[in-house]
XYZ file of C-alpha atoms in Angstrom:
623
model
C 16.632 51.278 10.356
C 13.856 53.151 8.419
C 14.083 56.984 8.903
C 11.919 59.075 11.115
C 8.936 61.660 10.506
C 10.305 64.971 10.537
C 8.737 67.769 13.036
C 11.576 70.582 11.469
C 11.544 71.064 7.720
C 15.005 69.661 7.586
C 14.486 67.428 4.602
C 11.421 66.790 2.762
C 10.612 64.811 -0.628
C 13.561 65.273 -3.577
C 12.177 66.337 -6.859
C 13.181 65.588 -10.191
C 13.907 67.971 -13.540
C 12.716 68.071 -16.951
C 14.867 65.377 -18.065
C 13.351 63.087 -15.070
C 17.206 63.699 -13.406
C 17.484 63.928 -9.949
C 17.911 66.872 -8.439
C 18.090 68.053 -4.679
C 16.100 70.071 -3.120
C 17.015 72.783 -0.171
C 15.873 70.991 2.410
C 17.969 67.852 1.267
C 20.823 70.281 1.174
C 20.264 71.810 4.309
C 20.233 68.685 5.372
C 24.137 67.491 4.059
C 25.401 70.654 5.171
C 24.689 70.306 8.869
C 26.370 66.949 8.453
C 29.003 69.234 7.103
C 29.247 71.859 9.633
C 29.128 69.949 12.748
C 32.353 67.349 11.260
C 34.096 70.545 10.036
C 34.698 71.555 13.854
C 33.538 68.837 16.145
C 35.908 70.215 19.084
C 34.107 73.041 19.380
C 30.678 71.538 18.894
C 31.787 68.872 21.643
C 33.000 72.207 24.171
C 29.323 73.528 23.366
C 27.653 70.548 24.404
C 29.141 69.692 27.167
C 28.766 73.513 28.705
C 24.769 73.007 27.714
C 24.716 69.942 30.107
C 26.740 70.653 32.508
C 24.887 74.153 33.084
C 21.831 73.138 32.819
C 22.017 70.887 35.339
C 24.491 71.999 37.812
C 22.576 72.053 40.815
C 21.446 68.084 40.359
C 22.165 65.601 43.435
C 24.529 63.942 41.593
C 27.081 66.367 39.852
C 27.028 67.985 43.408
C 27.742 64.910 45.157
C 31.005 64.856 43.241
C 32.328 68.430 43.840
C 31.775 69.868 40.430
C 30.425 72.934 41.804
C 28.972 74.329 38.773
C 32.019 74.028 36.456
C 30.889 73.468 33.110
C 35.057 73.699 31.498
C 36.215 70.345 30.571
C 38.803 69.903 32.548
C 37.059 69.945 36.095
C 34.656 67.798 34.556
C 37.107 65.086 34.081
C 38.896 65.805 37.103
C 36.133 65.212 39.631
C 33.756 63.281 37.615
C 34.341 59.308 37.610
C 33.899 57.515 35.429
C 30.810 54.920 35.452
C 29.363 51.833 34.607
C 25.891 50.804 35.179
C 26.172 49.272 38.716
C 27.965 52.770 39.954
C 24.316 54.342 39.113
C 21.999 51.431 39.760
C 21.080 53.022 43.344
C 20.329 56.838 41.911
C 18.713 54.767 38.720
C 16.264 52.511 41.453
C 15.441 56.390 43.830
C 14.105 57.694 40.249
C 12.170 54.776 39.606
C 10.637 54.140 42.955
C 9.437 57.312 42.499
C 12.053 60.529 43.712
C 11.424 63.358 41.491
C 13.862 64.889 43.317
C 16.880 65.903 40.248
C 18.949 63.302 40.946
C 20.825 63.178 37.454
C 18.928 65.556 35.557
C 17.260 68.974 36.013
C 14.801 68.041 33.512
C 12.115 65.456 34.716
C 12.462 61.902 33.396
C 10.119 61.451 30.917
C 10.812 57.464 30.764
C 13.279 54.810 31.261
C 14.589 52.963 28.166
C 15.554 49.837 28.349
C 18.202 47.666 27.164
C 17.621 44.146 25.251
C 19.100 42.198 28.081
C 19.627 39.067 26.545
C 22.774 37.957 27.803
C 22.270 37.335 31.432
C 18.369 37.931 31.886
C 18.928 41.475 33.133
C 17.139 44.661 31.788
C 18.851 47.458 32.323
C 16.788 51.170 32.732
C 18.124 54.087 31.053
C 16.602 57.332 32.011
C 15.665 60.138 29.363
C 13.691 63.188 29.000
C 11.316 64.459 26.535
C 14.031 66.460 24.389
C 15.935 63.076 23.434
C 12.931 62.361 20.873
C 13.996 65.256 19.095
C 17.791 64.641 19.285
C 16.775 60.988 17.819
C 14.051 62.145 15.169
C 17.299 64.438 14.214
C 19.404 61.126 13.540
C 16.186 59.388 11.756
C 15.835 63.032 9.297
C 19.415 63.071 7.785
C 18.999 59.489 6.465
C 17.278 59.671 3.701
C 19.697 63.078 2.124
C 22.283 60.963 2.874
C 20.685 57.742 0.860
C 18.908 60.001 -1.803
C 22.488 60.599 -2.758
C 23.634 57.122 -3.663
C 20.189 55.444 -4.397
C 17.649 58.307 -6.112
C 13.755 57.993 -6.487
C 13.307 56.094 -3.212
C 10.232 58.489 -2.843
C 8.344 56.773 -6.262
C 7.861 53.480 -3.926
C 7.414 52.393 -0.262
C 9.480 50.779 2.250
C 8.662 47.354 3.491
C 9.744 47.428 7.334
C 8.665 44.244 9.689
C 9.186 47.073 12.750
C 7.299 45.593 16.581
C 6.855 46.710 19.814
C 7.205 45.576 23.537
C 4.110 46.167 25.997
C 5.626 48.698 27.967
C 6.057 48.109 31.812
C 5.295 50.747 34.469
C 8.227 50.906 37.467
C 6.848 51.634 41.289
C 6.778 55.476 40.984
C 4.764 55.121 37.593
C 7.412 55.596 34.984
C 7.253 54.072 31.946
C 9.490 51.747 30.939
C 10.162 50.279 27.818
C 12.298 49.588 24.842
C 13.552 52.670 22.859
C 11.942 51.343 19.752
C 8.280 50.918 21.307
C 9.014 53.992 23.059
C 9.619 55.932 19.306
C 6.653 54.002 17.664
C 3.668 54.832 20.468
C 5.149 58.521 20.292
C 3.264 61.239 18.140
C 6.484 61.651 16.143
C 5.634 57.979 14.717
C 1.775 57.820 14.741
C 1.009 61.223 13.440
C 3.309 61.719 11.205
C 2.362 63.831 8.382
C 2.699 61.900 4.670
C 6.204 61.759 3.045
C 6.968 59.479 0.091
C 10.129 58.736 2.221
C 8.221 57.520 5.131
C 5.622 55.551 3.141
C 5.582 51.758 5.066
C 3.695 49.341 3.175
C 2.881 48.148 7.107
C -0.022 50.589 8.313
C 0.705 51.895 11.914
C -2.093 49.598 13.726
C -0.291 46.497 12.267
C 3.455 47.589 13.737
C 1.745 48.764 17.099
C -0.208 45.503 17.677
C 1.116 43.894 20.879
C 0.745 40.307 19.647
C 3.803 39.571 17.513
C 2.182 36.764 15.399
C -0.725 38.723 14.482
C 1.625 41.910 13.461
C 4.085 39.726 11.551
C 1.589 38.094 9.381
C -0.335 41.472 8.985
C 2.987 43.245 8.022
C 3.372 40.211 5.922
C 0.517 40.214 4.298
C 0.247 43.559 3.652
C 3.861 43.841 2.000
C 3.058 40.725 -0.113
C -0.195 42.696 -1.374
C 1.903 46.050 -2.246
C 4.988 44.114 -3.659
C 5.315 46.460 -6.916
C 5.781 48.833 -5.051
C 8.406 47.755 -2.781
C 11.529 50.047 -3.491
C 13.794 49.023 -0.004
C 13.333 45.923 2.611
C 13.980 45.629 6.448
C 14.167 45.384 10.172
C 16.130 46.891 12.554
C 18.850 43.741 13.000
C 19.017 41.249 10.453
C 18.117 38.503 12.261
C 14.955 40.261 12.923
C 14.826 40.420 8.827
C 15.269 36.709 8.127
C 12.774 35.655 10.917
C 10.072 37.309 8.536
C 11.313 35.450 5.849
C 10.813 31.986 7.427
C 7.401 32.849 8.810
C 6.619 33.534 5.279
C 7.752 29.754 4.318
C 5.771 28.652 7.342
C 2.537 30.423 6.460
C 2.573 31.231 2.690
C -0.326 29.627 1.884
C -2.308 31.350 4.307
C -1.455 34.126 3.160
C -1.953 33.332 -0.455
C -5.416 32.810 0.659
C -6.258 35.727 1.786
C -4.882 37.846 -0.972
C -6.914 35.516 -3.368
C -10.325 36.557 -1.528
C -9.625 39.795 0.154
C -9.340 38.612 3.423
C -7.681 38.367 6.595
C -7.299 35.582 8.592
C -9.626 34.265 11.285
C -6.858 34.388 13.961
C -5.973 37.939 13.373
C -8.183 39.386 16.262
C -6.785 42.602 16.930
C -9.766 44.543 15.378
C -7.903 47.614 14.870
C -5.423 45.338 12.876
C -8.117 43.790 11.000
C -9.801 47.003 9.752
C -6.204 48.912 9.226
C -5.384 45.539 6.852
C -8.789 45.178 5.079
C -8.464 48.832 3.570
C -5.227 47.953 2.040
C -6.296 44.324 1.062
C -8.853 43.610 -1.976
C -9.461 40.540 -3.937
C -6.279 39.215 -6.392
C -5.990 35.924 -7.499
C -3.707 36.789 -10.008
C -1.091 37.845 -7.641
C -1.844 35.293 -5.119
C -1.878 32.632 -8.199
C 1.849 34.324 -8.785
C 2.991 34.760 -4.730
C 2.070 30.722 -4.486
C 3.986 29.850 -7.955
C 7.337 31.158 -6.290
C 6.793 29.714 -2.674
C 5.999 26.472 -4.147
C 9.320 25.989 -5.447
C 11.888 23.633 -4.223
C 14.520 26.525 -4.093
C 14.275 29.893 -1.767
C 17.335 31.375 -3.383
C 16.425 35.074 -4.329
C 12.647 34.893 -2.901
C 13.315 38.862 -2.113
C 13.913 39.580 -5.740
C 11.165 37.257 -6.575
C 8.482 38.093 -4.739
C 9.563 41.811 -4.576
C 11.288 42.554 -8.139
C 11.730 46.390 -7.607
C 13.369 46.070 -4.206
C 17.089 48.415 -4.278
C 18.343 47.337 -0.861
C 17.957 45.510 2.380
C 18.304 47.824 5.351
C 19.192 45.780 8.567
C 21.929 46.078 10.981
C 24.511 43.695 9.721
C 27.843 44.818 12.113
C 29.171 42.670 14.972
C 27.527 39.439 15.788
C 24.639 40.123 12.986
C 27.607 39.538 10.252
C 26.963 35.968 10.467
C 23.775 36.351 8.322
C 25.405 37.828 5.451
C 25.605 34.610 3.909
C 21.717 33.964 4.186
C 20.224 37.257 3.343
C 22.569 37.246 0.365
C 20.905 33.689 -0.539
C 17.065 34.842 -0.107
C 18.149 37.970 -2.208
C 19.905 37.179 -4.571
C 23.041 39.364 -3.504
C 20.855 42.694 -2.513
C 23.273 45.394 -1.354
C 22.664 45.096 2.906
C 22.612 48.792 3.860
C 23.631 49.705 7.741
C 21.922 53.065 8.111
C 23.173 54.333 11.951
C 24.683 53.506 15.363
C 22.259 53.977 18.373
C 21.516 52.429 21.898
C 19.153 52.723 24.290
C 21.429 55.121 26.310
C 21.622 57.410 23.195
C 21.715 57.799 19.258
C 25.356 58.494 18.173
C 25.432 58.803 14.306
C 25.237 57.167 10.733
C 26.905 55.693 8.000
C 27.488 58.427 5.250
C 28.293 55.390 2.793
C 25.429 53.692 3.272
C 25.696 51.055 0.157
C 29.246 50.236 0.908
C 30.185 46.537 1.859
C 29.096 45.406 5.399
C 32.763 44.699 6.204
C 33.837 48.258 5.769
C 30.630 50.061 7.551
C 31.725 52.877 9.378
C 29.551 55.396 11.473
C 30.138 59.345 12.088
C 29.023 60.445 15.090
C 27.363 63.318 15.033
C 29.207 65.723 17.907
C 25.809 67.240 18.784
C 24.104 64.495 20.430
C 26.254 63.874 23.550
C 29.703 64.013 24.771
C 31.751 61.435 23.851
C 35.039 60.507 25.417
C 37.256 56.960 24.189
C 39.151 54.478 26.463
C 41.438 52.869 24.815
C 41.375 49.119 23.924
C 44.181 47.252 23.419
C 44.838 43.263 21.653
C 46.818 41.299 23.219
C 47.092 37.604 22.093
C 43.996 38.030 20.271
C 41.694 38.765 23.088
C 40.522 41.914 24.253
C 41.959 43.620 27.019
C 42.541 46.827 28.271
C 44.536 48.745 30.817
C 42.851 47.764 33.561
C 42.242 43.880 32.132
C 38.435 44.407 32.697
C 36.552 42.540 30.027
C 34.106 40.278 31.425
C 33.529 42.714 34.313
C 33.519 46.285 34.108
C 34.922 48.205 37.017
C 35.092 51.685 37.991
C 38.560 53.597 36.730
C 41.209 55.052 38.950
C 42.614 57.896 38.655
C 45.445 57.039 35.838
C 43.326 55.514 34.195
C 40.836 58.463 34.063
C 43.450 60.289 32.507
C 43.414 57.748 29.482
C 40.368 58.851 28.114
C 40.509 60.804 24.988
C 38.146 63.145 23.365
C 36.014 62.808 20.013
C 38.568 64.967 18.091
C 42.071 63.302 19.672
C 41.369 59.351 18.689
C 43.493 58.121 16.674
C 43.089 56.016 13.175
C 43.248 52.119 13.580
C 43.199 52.454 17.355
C 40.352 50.563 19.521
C 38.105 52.516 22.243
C 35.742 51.768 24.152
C 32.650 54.492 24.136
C 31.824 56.613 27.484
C 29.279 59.211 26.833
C 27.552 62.102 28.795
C 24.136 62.913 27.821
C 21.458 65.480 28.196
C 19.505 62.645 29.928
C 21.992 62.369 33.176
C 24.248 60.135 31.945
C 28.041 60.986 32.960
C 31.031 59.686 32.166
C 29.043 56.440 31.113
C 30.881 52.935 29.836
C 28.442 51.871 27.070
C 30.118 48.544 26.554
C 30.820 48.940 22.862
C 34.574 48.714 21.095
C 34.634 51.136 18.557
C 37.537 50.905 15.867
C 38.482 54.176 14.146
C 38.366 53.695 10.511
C 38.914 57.376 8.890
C 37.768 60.710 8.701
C 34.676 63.122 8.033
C 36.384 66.654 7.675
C 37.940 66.471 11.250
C 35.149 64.114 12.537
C 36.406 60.044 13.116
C 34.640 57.703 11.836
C 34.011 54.474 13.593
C 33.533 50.759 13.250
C 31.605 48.444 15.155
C 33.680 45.824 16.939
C 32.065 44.079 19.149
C 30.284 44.694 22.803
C 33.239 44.517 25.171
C 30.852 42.443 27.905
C 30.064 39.897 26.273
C 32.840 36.937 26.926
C 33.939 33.752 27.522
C 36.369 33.008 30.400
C 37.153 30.071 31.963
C 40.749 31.246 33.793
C 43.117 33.685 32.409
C 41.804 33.222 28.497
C 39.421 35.796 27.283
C 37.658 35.033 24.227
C 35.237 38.047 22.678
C 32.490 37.526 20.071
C 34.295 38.952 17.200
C 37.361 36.100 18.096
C 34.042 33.497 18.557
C 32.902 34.409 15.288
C 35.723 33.961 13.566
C 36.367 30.661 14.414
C 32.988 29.011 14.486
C 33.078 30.511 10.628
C 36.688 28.375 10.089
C 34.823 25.358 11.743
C 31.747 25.494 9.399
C 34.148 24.389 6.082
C 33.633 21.206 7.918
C 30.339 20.744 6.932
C 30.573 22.456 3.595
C 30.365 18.314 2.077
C 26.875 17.855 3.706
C 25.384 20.889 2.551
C 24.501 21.598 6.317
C 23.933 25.424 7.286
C 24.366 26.915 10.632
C 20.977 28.621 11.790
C 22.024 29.953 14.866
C 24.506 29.365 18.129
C 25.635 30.465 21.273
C 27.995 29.742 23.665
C 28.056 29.068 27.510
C 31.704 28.521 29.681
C 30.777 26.269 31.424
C 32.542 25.617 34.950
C 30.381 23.333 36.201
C 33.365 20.859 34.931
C 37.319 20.509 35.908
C 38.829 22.172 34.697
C 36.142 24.334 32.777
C 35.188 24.371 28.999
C 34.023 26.275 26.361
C 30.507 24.791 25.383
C 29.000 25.781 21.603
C 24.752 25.455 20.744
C 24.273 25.241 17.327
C 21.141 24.589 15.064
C 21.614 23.090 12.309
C 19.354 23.284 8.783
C 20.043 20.340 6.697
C 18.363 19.221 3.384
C 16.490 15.952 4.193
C 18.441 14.298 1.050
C 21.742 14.896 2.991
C 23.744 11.647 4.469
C 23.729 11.804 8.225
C 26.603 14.012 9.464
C 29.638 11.409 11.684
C 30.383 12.774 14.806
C 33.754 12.771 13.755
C 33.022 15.824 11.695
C 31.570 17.713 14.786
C 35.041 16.540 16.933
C 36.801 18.533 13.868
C 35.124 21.501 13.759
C 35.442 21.415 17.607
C 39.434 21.446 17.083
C 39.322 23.752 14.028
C 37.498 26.184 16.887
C 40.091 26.376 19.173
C 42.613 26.048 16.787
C 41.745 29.497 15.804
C 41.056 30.839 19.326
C 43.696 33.398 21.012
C 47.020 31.640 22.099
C 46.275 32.128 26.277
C 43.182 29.471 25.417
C 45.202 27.114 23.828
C 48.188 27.730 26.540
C 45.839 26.506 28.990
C 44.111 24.022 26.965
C 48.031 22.414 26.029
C 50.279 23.649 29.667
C 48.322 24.515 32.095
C 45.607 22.089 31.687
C 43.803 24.882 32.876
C 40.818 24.536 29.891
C 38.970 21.490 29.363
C 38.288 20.381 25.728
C 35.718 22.421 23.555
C 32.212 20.759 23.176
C 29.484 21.152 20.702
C 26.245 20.363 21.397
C 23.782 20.311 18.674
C 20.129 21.341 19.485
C 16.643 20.241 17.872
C 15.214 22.321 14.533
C 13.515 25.669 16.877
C 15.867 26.122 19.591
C 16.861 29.683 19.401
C 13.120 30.459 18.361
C 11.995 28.944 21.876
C 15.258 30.644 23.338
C 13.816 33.856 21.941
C 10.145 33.488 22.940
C 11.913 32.386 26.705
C 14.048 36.106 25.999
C 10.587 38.167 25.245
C 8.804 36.309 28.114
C 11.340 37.875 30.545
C 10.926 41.407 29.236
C 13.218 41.849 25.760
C 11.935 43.808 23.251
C 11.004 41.479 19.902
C 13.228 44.597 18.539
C 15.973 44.814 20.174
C 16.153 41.191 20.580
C 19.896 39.479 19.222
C 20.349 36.003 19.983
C 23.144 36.231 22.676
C 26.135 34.717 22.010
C 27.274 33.975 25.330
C 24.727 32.759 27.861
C 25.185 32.669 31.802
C 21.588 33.058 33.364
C 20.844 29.321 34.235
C 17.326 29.255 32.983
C 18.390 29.847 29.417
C 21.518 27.242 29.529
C 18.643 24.728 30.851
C 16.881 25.162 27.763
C 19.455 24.842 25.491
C 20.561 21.206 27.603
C 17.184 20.106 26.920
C 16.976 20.108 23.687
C 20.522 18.686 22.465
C 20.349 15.553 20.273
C 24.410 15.352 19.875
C 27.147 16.054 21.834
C 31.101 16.022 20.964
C 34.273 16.831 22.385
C 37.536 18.185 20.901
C 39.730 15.087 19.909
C 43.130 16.888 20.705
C 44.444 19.386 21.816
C 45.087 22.280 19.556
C 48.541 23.604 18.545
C 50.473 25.812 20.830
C 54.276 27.165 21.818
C 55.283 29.637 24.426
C 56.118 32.829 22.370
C 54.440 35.180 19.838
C 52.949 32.976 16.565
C 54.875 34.771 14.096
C 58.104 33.370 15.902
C 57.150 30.331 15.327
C 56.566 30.664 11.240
């Protein structure tokens, strides 16, 4: 994610020496060593923060209504404090925004609510925050670029071309905004009047990012970034599906674009006149590079396109953790092998940290959270049989915790290395005790600070009786079941999956979208009824038990779905409310509007042939 204006003189523009050498300046350095400080004794940081919450708001409705009588010591708060998912505060959530200004969660007035993508079942959820979070975030966004500066230098001698959107923002009954935390960071002052800095320097002017219409600020972003492209230093979104969507509306629409940096225009059907004039200051008449931007689009081959069309570009920066790993393949294609850079770990509930090797391998990303932007507490997470469970057995579901189980939770400082947890964090915003849903794996150290990988988000599941399949697991295997079409020179675009129990017994059911070069032999259904064994071949052993014994699991089917699916399953997504930011195709669907879709465009269906290989024990007894 691109890095934030600064309102503190933490870091500002790094300078060079006589010899041209890079060199940092104090900001820079101030910069690194509050990284420093707050990983060199995160315990006590942690104690801090959680005494600056708790006594700030001690007299709120809820803290009270739990009996922690204005204890702000750590042990009475996880003594009398539960801990939460969303549902547990839906109702205090729904007083705030019908309008109670009472303090409910927070002594500080809610500024906002948040939201979250919700684009697995069609729900948004609303996560309250105040006016001090923008500076805890614009904190994150300002230790970026020190950190980057330090394994890529003179990022400040170029600009940054960022396809970055924004959600029309909703208001709830008591006249809170609500809206994504991207849109919500754009439309602020931080974003819009920030002062110049060479690390800051988008090739997108703000009118074309904060144009509603996502058509008309894609092909302005476009346009503009095609116009600037010498001076294109780093490429990106936020996720990198969000990245390669830009890239195939620039195979859709090249020549339009083409056009109108051959005459200095902008097209007719950009309306937005704000757009328009923001664009046509940046835009002047080049058929030179327009004769040059059409040689490379007209060829067969889109291999490296980045590299080609934008020679001096260092890095991609996208999200490429979790579920967004399955584009590594393709932005490696259009770039020719670009180094994908994973800058920092945030949610709508909060921003948690970065990744202090930013130009490692996507596989071994690993974030630090930084111990002064909320308290953080770990359940742990245990495999068992290759699914995800924990002590409780609450995947699909999330329930509240009893009192044991309570006792589970560890702090920031006491997780331990190669051990899974699931985050729960208490912010300055009213959030206690909180589930966010994510499986964290710790990975190593910073000073005493743990660093953490991205695993997967624990809620998102297939289950059709006693199996429980997660996304990482998914992922995995729909990667072994693609070798299958290796011979055909087929590509998976995109795919989802659905358990669907509509049947008996129930079965897993896989979308995919297929891209196929139009010289390639049709593909036999017998290939698809292989990769649908291969699948649950390499799914968890209590599938396959009740695929093979219990008969518990009907067969796996893939359905293949018509050339734009998941685009129309995204447009359906935005329709509803997601943010054209935030938005992640889902990988499991439930709500029944979105499974509709999907049935309505298949063009294939096939079944598993078998049933896949399993005995009653452990695997490796059986080697």
């Amino acid at each position: 994610m691109p890095e934030a204006p600064k309102k503190s003189s933490v870091v500002v523009p790094a300078t060079t020496d006589d010899d041209g050498e890079y060199v940092m300046n104090d900001k820079n350095k101030k910069a690194l060593q509050f990284i420093e400080d707050v990983t060199s004794n995160p315990d006590a940081v942690q104690q801090r923060v959680l005494h600056e919450i708790l006594s700030r708001s001690a007299h709120v409705e809820y803290l009270q209504r739990h009996g922690l009588d204005g204890h702000t010591d750590r042990d009475t708060f996880k003594k009398v404090l539960p801990v939460v998912t969303y549902e547990d505060l839906q109702p205090y959530i729904a007083r705030i925004a019908n309008g109670d200004a009472s303090p409910i969660l927070c002594a500080a007035p809610i500024s906002e609510f948040l939201t979250s993508s919700g684009t697995s079942a069609g729900e948004r959820k609303l996560m309250p925050t105040i006016e001090e979070e923008m500076q805890r975030r614009s904190l994150i966004y300002s230790l970026l670029m020190p950190v980057m500066n330090q394994s890529v230098p003179d990022l400040d001698k170029g600009k940054g071309m960022y396809f970055l959107f924004i959600k029309s923002e909703a208001k709830t009954p008591g006249g809170l905004v609500a809206r994504p935390v991207l849109t919500s960071y754009y439309k602020s002052s931080h974003f819009r009047n920030r002062p110049f800095d060479p690390y800051t320097n988008y090739t997108s002017p703000n009118e074309t990012i904060l144009c509603p219409d996502s058509y008309q600020s894609m092909y302005s972003q476009m346009l503009c970034g095609l116009y600037q492209n010498k001076e294109v230093l780093r490429v990106g979104a936020v996720f990198a599906s969000g990245f390669i969507r830009a890239i195939r509306f620039l195979e859709k629409h090249w020549s339009l674009l083409c056009k109108d940096i051959r005459n200095g225009t902008i097209d007719p059907i950009i309306t937005d006149p704000s757009v328009r004039e923001s664009v046509l200051k940046i835009i002047k008449p080049n058929p030179k590079l327009a004769d040059f931007i059409e040689g490379e689009c007209r060829k067969g081959s889109w291999e490296g396109i980045i590299t080609r069309l934008w020679p001096n570009t260092k890095y991609i920066d996208v999200i490429v953790t979790g579920t967004m790993s399955q584009y590594i393949p393709t932005l490696d294609y259009y770039s020719n092998g670009l180094p994908l850079v994973c800058t920092m770990y945030a949610s709508s509930e909060c921003y948690f940290g970065l990744n202090l090797k930013p130009m490692c391998k996507p596989s071994d990303v690993s974030y630090t959270l930084i111990p002064t932007m909320c308290y953080y507490e770990f359940l742990p997470v245990h495999r068992s049989n290759g699914g995800l469970t924990n002590s409780i057995n609450s995947i699909s579901v999330p329930k509240s915790l009893n009192e044991k189980e309570q006792q589970e939770l560890v702090d920031l400082v006491d997780v331990k290395l190669g051990q899974e947890y699931e985050l729960v964090v208490t912010t300055y915003a009213g959030l206690y005790r909180y589930r966010v849903g994510d499986v964290l794996r710790v990975t190593g150290f910073k000073n005493k600070a743990p660093q953490f990988s991205f695993v997967c988000r624990k809620n998102v599941v297939l289950s059709i009786d006693a199996d429980k399949t997660d996304e990482v697991e998914l992922q995995n295997a729909v990667k072994n079941a693609l070798n299958h079409l290796v011979p055909f020179d087929a590509t998976l675009v995109e795919y989802t999956s659905f358990a669907n129990t509509t049947t008996i017994p129930g079965h897993y059911v896989l979308y995919w979208e297929l891209r196929m070069d139009k010289s390639t032999a049709q593909i036999p259904p017998s290939v698809f009824e292989d990769c649908c064994l291969t699948i649950e071949e390499s799914l968890n052993s209590v599938y396959r038990q009740g695929r093979v014994s219990d008969k518990s699991i009907g067969p796996l089917e893939i359905k293949i779905v018509e050339s734009g699916t998941f685009d129309k399953l995204m447009d359906y997504s935005i329709s509803r409310g997601a943010s054209i930011n935030q938005y992640k195709t889902p990988r499991c669907v439930k709500f029944a509007p979105i499974v509709e879709l999907l049935n309505s465009r298949v063009v294939l269906s096939c079944f598993s042939p078998k049933c896949p290989k399993w005995a009653p024990g452990h695997k490796q007894w059986h080697n």
